[in-house]
Coordinates of C-alpha atoms in Angstrom, one line a residue:
X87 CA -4.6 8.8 31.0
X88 CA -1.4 8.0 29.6
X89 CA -2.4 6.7 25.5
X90 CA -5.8 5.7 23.7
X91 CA -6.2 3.5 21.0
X92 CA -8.7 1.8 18.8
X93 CA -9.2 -1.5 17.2
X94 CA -9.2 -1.8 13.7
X95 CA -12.7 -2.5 13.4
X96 CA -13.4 1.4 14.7
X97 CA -12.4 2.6 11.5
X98 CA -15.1 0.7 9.8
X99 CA -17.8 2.7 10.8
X100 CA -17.1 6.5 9.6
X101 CA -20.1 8.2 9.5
X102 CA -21.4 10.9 6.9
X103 CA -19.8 14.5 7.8
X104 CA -23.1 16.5 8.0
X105 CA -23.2 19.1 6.4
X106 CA -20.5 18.5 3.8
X107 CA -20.4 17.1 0.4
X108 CA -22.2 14.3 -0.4
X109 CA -19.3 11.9 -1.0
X110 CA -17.2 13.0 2.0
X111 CA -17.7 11.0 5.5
X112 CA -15.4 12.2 8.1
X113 CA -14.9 11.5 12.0
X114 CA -12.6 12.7 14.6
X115 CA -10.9 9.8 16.3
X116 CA -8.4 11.2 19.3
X117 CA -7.6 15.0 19.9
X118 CA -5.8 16.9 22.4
X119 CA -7.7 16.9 25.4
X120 CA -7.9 20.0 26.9
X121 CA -10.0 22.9 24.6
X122 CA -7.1 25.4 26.4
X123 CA -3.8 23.5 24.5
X124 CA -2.3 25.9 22.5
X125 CA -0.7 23.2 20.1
X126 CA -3.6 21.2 19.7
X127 CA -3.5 18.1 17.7
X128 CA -6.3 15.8 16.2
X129 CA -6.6 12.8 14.5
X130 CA -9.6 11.6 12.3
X131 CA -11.2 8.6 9.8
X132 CA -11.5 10.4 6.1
X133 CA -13.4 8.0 3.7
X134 CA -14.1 9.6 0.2
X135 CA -17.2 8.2 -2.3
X136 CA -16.7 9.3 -6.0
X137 CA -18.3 12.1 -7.3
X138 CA -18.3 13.0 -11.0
X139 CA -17.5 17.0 -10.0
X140 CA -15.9 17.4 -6.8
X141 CA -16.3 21.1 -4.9
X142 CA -13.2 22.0 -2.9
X143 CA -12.8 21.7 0.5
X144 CA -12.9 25.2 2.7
X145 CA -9.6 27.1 2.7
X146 CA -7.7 25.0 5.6
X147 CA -6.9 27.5 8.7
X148 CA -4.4 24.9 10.0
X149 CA -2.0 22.2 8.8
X150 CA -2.9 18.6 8.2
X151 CA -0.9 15.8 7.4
X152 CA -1.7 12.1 6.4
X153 CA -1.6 8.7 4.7
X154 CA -4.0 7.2 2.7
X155 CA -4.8 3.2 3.7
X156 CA -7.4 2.1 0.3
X157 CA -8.0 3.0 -2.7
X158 CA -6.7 6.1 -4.1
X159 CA -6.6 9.8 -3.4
X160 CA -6.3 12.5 -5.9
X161 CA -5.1 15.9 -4.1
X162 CA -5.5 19.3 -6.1
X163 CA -4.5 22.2 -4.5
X164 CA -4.8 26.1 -5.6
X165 CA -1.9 26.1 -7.8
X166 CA -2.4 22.9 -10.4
X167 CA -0.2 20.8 -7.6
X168 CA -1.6 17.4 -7.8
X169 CA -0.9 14.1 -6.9
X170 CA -2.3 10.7 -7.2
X171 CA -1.9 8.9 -3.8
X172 CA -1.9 5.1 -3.1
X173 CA -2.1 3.4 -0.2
X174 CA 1.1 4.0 2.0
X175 CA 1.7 7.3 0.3
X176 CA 1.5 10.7 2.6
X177 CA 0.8 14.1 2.4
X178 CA 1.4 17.5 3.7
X179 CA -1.7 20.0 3.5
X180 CA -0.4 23.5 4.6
X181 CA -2.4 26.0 6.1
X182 CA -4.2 28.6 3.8
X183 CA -4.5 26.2 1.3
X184 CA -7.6 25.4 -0.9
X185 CA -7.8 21.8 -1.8
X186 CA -9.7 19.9 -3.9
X187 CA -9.9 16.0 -2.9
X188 CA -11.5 13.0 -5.7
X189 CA -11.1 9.4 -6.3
X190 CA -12.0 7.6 -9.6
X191 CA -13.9 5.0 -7.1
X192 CA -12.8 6.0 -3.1
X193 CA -10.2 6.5 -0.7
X194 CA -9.6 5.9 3.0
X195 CA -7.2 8.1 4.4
X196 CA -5.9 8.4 8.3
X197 CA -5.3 12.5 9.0
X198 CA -3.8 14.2 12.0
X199 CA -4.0 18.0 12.0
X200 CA -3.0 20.8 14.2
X201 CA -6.5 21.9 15.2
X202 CA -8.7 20.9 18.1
X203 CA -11.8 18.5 17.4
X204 CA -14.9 19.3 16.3

C-alpha cells in the first residue's frame, strides 16, 4: 500500500476515548503499520467538550505535534506556558511534558505523534 486517506466526513464521527475525561473524545486515524518500526508515527481526531476544571493529561512519553481545525484550544503545560490556539495555529508537545488541554466551549484539533496506535 503506497498512501491512505479519509474523506472529510470521517472526522465527524470521533468517538468518546474510554476511559479518559469526560470531555475528551479521541481516535487514531492512520499509524505506522508495522508494531516492529522503530520511528513510529500516528495520526489521530482530538475533539475537546468544555469542562469547568480540566485534569491534565498523563505525562506524554513521546512527542506530538498538531493544528487545531474549530473552535479554540487552550494548552497549559508544567511551567505556566500557555497558549490560546485558533484554527490554523500549531503546536509542539515535547516528550515528558504534563499538559493540561481546555476550551471555553470546544476544540477540534488534527495530531500526529511519534508513538504507535493504540
Amino acid at each position: 500500500m503506497v498512501f491512505e486517506w479519509k474523506s472529510e466526513a470521517h472526522f465527524h464521527r470521533v468517538p468518546k476515548l474510554v476511559p479518559g475525561p469526560p470531555n475528551v473524545y479521541f481516535a487514531d486515524v492512520f499509524s505506522t503499520s508495522s508494531p516492529e518500526a522503530p520511528s513510529p508515527l500516528t495520526s489521530s481526531m482530538f475533539f475537546l467538550d468544555y469542562l469547568e476544571r480540566p485534569d491534565p493529561a498523563p505525562k506524554y512519553e513521546y512527542d506530538e505535534t498538531g493544528v487545531v481545525i474549530k473552535g479554540e484550544l487552550h494548552i497549559r503545560d508544567e511551567t505556566g506556558n500557555e497558549a490560546k490556539l485558533l484554527p490554523g495555529d500549531t503546536f509542539f508537545i515535547h516528550r515528558g511534558s504534563t499538559i493540561v488541554f481546555s476550551t471555553p466551549r470546544y476544540a477540534v484539533a488534527y495530531k500526529s505523534a511519534s508513538r504507535h496506535s493504540h
